[in-house]
PDB file of N, CA and C in Angstrom:
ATOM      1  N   UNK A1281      41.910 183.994 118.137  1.00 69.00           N
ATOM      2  CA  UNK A1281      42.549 184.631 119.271  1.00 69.00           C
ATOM      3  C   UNK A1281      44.027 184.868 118.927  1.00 69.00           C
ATOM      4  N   UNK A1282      44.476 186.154 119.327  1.00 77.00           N
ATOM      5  CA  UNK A1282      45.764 186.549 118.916  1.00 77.00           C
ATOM      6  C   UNK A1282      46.914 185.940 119.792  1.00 77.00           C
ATOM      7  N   UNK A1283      48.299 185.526 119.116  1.00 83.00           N
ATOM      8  CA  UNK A1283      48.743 185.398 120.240  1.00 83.00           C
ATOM      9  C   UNK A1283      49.452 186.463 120.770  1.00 83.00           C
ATOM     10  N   UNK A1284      49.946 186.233 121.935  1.00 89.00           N
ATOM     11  CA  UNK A1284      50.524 187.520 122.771  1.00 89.00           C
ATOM     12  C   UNK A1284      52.208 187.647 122.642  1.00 89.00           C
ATOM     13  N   UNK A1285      52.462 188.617 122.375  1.00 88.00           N
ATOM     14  CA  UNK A1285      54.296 188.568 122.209  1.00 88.00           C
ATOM     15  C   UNK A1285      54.813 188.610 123.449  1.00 88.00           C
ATOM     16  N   UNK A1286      54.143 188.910 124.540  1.00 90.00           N
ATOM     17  CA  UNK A1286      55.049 188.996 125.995  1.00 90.00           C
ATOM     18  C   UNK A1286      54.542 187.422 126.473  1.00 90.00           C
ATOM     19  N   UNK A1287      53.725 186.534 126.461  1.00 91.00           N
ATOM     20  CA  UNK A1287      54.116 185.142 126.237  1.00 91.00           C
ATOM     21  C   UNK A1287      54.636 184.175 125.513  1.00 91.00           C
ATOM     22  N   UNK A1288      55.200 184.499 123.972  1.00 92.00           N
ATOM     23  CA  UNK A1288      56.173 184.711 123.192  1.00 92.00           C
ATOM     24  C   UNK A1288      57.352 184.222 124.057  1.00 92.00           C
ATOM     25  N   UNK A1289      57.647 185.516 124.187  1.00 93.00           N
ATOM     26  CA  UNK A1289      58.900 185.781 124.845  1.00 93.00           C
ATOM     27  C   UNK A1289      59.131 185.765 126.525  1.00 93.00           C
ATOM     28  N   UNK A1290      58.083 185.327 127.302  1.00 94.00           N
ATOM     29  CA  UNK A1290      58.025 184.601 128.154  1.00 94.00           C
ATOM     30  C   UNK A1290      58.797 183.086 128.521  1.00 94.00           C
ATOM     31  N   UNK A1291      57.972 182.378 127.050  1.00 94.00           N
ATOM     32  CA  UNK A1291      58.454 181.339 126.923  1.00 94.00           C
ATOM     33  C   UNK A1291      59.799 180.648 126.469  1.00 94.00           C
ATOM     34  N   UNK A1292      59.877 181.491 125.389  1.00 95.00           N
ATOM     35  CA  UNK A1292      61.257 182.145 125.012  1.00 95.00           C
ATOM     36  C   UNK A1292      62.279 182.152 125.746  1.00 95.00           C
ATOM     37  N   UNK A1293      61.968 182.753 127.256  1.00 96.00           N
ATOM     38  CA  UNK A1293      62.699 182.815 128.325  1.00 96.00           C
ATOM     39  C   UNK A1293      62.766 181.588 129.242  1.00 96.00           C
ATOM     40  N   UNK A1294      62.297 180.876 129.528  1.00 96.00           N
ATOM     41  CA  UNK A1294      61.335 179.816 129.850  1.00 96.00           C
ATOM     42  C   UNK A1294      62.703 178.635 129.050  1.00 96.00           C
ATOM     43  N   UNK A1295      62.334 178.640 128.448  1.00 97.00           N
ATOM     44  CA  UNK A1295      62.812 177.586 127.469  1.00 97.00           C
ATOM     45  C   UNK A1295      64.732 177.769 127.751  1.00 97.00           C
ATOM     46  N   UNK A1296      65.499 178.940 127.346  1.00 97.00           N
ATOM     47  CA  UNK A1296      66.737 179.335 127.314  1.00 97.00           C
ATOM     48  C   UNK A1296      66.746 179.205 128.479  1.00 97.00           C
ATOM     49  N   UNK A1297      66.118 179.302 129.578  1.00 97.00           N
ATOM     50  CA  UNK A1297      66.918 178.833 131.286  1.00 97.00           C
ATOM     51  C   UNK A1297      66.681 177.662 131.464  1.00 97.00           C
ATOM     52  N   UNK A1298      65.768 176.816 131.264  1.00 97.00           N
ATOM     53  CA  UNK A1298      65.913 175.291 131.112  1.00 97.00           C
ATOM     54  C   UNK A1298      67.064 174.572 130.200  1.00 97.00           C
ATOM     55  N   UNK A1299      67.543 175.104 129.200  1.00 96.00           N
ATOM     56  CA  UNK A1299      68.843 174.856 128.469  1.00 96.00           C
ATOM     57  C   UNK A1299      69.872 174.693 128.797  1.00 96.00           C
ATOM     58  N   UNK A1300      70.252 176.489 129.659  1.00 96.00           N
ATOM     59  CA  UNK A1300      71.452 177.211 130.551  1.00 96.00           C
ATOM     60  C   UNK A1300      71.163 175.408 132.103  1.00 96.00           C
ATOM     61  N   UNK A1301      70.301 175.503 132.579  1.00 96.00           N
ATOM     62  CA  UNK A1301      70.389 174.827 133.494  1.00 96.00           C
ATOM     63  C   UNK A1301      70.962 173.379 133.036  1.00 96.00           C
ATOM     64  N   UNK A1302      70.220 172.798 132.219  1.00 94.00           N
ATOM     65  CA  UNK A1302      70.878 171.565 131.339  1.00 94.00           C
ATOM     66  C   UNK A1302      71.988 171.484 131.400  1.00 94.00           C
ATOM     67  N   UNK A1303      72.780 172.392 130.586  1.00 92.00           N
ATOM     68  CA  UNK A1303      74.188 172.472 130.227  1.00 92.00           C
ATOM     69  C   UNK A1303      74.899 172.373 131.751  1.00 92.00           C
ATOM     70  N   UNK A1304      74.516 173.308 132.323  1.00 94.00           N
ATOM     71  CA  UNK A1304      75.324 173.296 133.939  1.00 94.00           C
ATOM     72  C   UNK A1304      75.116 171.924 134.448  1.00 94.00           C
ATOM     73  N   UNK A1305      74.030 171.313 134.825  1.00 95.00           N
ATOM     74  CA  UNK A1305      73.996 169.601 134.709  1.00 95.00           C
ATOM     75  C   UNK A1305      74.355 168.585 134.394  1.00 95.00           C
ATOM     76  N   UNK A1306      74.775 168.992 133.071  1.00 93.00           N
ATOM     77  CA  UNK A1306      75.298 168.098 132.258  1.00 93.00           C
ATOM     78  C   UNK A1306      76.773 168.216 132.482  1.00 93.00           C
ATOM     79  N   UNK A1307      77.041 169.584 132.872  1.00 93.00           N
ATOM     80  CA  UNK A1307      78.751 169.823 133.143  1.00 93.00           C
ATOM     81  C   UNK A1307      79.584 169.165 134.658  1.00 93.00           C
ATOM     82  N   UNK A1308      78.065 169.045 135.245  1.00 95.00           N
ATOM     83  CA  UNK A1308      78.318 168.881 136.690  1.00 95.00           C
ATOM     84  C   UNK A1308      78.788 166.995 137.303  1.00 95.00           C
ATOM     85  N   UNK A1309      77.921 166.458 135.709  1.00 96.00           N
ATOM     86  CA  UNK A1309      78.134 165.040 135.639  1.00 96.00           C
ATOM     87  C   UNK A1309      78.942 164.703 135.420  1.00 96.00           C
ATOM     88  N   UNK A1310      79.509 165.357 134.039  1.00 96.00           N
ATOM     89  CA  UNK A1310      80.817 165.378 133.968  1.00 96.00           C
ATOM     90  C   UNK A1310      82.214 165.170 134.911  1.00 96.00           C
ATOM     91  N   UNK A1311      82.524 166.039 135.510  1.00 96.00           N
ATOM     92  CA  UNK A1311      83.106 166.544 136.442  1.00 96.00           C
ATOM     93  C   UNK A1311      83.003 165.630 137.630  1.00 96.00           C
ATOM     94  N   UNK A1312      81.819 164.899 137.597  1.00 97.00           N
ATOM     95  CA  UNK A1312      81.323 164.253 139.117  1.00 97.00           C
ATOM     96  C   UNK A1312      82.086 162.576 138.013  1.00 97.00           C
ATOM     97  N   UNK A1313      81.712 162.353 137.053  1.00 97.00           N
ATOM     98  CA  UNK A1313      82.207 160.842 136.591  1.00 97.00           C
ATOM     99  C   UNK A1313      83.403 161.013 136.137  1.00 97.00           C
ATOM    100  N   UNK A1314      84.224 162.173 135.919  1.00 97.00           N
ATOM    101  CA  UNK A1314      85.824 162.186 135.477  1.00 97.00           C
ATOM    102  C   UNK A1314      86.609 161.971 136.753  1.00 97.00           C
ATOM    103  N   UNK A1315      85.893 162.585 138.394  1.00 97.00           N
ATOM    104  CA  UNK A1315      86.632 162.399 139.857  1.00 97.00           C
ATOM    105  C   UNK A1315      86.528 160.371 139.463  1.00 97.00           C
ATOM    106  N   UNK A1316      85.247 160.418 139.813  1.00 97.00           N
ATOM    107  CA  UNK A1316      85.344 158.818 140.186  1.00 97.00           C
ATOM    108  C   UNK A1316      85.887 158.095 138.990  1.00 97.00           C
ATOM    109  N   UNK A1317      86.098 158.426 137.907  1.00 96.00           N
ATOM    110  CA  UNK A1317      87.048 157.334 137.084  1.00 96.00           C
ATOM    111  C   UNK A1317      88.199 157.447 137.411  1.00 96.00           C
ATOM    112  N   UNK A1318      88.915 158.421 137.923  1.00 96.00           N
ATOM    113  CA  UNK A1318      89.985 159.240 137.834  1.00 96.00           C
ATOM    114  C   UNK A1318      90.407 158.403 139.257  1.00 96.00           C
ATOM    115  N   UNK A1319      89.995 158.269 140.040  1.00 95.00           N
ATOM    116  CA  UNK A1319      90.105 157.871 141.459  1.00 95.00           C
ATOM    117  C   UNK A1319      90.278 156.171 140.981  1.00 95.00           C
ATOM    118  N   UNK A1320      89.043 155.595 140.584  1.00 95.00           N
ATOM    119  CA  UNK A1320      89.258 154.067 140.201  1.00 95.00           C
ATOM    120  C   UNK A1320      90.452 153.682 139.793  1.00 95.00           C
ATOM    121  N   UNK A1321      90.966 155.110 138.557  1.00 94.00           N
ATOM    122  CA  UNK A1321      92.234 154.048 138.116  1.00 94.00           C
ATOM    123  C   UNK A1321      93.363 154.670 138.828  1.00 94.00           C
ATOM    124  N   UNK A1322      93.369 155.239 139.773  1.00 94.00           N
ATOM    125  CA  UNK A1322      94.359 155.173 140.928  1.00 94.00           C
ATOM    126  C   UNK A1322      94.450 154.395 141.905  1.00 94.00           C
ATOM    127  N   UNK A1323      93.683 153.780 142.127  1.00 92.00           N
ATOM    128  CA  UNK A1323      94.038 152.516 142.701  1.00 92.00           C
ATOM    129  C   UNK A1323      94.698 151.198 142.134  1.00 92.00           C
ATOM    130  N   UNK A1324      94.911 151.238 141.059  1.00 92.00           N
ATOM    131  CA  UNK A1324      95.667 150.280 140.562  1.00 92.00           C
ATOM    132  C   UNK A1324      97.259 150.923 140.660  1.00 92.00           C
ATOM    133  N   UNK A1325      97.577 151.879 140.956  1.00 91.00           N
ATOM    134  CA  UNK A1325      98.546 152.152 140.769  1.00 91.00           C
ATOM    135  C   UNK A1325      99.342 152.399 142.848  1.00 91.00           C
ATOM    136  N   UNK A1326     101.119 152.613 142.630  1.00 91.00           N
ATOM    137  CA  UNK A1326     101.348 152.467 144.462  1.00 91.00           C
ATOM    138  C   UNK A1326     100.698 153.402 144.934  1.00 91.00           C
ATOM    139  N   UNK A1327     100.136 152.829 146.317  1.00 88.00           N
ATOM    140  CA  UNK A1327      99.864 154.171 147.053  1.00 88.00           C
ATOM    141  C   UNK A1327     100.842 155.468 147.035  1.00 88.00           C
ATOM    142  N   UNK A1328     101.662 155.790 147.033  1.00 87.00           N
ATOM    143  CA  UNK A1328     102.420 157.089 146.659  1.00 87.00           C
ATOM    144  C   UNK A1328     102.230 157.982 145.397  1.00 87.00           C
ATOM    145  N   UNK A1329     101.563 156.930 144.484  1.00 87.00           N
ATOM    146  CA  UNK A1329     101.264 157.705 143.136  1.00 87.00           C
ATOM    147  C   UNK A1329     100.007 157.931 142.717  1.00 87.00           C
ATOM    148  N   UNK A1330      98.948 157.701 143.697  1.00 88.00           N
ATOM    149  CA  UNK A1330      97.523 157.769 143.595  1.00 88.00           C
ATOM    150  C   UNK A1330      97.137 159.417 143.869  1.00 88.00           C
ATOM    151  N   UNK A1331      97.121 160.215 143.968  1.00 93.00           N
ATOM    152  CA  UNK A1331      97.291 161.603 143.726  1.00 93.00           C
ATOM    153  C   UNK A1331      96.348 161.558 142.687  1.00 93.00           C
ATOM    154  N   UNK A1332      94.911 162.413 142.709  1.00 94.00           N
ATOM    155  CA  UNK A1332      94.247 162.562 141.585  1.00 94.00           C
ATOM    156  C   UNK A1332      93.861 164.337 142.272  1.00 94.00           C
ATOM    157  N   UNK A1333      94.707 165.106 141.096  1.00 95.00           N
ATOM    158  CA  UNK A1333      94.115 166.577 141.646  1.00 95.00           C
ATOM    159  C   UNK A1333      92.932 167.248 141.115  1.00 95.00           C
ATOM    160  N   UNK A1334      92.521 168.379 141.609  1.00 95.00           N
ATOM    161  CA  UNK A1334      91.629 169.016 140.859  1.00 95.00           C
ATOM    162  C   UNK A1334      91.621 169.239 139.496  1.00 95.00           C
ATOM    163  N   UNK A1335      92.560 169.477 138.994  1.00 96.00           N
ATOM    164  CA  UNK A1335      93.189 170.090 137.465  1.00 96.00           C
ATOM    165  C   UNK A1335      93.254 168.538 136.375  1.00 96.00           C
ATOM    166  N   UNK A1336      93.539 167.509 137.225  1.00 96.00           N
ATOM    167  CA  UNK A1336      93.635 166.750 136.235  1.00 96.00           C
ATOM    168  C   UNK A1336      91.533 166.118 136.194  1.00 96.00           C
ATOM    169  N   UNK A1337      91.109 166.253 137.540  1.00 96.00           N
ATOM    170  CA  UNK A1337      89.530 166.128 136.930  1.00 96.00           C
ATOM    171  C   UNK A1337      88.677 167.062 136.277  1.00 96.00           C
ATOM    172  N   UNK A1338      89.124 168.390 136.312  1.00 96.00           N
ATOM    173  CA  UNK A1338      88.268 169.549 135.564  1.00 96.00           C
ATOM    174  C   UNK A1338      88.857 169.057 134.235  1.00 96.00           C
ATOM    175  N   UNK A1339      90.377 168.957 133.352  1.00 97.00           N
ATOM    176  CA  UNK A1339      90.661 168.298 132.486  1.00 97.00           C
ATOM    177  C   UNK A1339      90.137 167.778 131.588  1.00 97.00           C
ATOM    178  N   UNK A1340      90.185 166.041 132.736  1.00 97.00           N
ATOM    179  CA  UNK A1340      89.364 164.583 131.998  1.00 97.00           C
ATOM    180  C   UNK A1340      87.672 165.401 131.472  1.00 97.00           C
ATOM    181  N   UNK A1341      87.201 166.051 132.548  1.00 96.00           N
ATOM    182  CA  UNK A1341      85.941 166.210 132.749  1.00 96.00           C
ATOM    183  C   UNK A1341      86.055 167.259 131.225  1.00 96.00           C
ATOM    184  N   UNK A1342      86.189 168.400 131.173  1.00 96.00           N
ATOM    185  CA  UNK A1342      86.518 168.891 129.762  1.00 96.00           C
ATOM    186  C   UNK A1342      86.551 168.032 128.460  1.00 96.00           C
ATOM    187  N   UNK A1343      87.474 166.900 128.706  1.00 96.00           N
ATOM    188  CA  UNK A1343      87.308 165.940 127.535  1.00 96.00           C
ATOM    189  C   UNK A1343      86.260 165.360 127.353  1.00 96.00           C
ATOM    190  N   UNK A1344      85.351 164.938 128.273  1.00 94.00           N
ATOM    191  CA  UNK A1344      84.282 164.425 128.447  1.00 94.00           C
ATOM    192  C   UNK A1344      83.144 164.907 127.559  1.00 94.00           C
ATOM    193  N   UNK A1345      82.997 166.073 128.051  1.00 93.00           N
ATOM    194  CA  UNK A1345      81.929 167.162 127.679  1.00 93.00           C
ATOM    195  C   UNK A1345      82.080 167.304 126.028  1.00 93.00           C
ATOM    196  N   UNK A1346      83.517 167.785 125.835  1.00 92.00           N
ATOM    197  CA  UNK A1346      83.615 167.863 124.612  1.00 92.00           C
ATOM    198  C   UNK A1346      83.223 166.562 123.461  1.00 92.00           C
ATOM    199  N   UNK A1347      83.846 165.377 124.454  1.00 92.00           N
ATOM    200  CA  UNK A1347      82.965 164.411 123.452  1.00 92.00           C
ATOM    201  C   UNK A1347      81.657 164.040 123.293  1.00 92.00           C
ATOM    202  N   UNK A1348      81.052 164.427 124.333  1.00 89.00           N
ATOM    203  CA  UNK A1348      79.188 164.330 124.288  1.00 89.00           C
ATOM    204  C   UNK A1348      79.153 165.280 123.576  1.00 89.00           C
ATOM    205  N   UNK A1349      79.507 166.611 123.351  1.00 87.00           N
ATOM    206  CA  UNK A1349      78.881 167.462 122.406  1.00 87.00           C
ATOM    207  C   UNK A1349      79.228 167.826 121.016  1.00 87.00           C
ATOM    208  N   UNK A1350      80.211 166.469 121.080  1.00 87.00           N
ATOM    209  CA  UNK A1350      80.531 166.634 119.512  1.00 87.00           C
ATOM    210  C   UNK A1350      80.076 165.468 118.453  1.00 87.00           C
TER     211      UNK A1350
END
C-alpha cells in the first residue's frame, strides 16, 4: 500500500503546530517563573524598593529561555 503525500504532509503539519505550541508554553513558563522569582526576591528587600516591572520579568524570563535552549 502506497503511502499518501497529502498525509505526509498532513502530518508534517500536525507535528510543526505541536512544536509552535510547545515553544509558546514553554515561553509562557518562563515568564510565569521569572514574575514569581522576581517577586520572592523582593521581598527581602524595603518595601519602597520592591517594584518588580514588566520589563525586568520579560528580561529575567528571556534569560531563562535562553538557558533551557542552550
Amino acid at each position: 500500500m502506497p503511502i499518501d503525500p497529502d498525509q505526509i504532509q498532513l502530518e508534517a503539519d500536525r507535528h510543526a503546530n505541536l512544536l509552535a505550541l510547545e515553544a509558546k508554553r514553554a515561553k509562557l513558563e518562563a515568564v510565569r517563573l521569572a514574575k514569581e522569582v522576581l517577586i520572592e526576591n523582593a521581598r527581602s528587600k524595603p518595601v519602597d524598593s520592591r517594584d518588580v516591572t514588566a520589563s525586568q520579568i520579560t528580561a529575567f524570563a528571556d534569560i531563562l529561555s535562553n538557558y533551557v535552549s542552550s
